[in-house]
Tab-separated table of C-alpha atoms in Angstrom:
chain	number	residue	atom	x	y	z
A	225	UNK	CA	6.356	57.448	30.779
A	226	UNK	CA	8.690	54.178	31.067
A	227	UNK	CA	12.402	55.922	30.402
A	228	UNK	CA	10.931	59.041	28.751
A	229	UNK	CA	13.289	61.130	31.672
A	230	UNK	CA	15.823	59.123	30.561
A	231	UNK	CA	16.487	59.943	26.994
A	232	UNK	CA	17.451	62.821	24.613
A	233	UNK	CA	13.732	64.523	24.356
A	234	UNK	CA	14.101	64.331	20.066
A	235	UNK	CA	13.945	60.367	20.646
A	236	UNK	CA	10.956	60.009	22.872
A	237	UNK	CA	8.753	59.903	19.305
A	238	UNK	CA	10.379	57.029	18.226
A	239	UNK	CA	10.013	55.407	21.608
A	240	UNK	CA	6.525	56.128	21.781
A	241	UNK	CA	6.148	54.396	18.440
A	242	UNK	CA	7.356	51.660	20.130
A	243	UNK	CA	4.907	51.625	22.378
A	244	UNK	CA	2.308	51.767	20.621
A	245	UNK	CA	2.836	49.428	17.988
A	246	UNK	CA	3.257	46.706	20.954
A	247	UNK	CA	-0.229	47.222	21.969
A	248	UNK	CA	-1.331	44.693	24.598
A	249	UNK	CA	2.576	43.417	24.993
A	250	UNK	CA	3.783	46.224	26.008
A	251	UNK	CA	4.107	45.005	29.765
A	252	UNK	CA	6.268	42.002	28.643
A	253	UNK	CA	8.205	43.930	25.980
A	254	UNK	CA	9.361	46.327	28.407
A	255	UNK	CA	11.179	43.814	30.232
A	256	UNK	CA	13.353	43.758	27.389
A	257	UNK	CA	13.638	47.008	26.925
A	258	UNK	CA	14.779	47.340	30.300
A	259	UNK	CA	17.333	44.197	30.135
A	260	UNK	CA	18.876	45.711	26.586
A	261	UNK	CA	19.481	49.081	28.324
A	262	UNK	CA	20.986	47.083	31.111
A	263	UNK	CA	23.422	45.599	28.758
A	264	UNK	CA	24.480	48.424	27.129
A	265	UNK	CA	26.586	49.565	30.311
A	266	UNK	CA	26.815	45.983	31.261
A	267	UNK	CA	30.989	46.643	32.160
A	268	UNK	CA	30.507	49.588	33.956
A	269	UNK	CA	27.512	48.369	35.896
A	270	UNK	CA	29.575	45.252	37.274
A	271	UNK	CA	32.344	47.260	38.560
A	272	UNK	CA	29.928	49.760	41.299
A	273	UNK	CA	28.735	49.000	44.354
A	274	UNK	CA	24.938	48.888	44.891
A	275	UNK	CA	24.900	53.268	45.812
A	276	UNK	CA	27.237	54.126	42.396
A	277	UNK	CA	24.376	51.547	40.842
A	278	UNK	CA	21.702	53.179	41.861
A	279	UNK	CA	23.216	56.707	41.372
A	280	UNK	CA	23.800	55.679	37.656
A	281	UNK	CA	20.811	54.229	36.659
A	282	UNK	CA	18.952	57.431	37.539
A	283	UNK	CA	21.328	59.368	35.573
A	284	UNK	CA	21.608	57.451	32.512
A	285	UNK	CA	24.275	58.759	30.175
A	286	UNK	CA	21.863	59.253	27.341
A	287	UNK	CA	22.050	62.811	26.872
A	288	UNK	CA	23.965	62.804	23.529
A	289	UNK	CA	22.077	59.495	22.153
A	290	UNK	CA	21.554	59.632	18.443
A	291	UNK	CA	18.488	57.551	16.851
A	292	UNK	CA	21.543	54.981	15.925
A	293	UNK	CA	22.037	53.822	20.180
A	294	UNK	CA	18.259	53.894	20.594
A	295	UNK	CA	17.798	51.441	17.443
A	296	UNK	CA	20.413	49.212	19.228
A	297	UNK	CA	18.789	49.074	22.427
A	298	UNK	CA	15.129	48.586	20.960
A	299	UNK	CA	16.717	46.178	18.439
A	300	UNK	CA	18.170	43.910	20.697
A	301	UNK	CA	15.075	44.130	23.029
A	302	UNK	CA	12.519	43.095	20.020
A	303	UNK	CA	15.026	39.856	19.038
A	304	UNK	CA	15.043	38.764	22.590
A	305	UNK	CA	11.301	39.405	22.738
A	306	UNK	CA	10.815	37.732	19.686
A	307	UNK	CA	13.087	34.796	21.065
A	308	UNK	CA	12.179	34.167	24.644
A	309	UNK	CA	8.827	35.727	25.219
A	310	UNK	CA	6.985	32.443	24.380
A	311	UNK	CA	8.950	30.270	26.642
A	312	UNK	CA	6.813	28.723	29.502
A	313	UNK	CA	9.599	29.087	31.926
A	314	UNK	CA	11.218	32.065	31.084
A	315	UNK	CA	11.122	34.328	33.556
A	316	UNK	CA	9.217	32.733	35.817
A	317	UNK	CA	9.935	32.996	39.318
């Protein structure tokens, strides 16, 4: 149910097909999923304090999303997936 309250209710099918076609690395794809949406209000996110943060990030403004913005974000997420996920020390702690 990962960012299914998030998004316009017409694109939860395509990010369900996401899902599923990641199977077993869906835990580690999600971390990109997460980091792409992150970006996408990078600007705005830097400029409010830790309350406006929080605020925001429960309120995504996603509400008038087309397929083309969810593309972006899962399109981005799959390259750095793609790129990084192999990486012995990426990510760790």
């Amino acid at each position: 149910m990962v960012l299914f309250y998030q998004i316009p209710f017409h694109l939860v099918t395509r990010l369900w097909d996401t899902y599923l076609a990641e199977g077993d690395a869906l835990p580690d794809f999600l971390v990109y999923i997460f980091a792409s949406f992150l970006l996408t209000w990078s600007d705005k996110l830097q400029k409010l304090d830790f309350q406006e943060m929080v605020m925001f990030l429960q309120h995504l403004p996603t509400h008038a999303w087309t397929h083309q913005e969810l593309e972006m974000v899962l399109s981005r997420a799959y390259m750095w997936h793609s790129m990084f996920n192999n990486c012995p020390s990426h990510l760790a702690s």
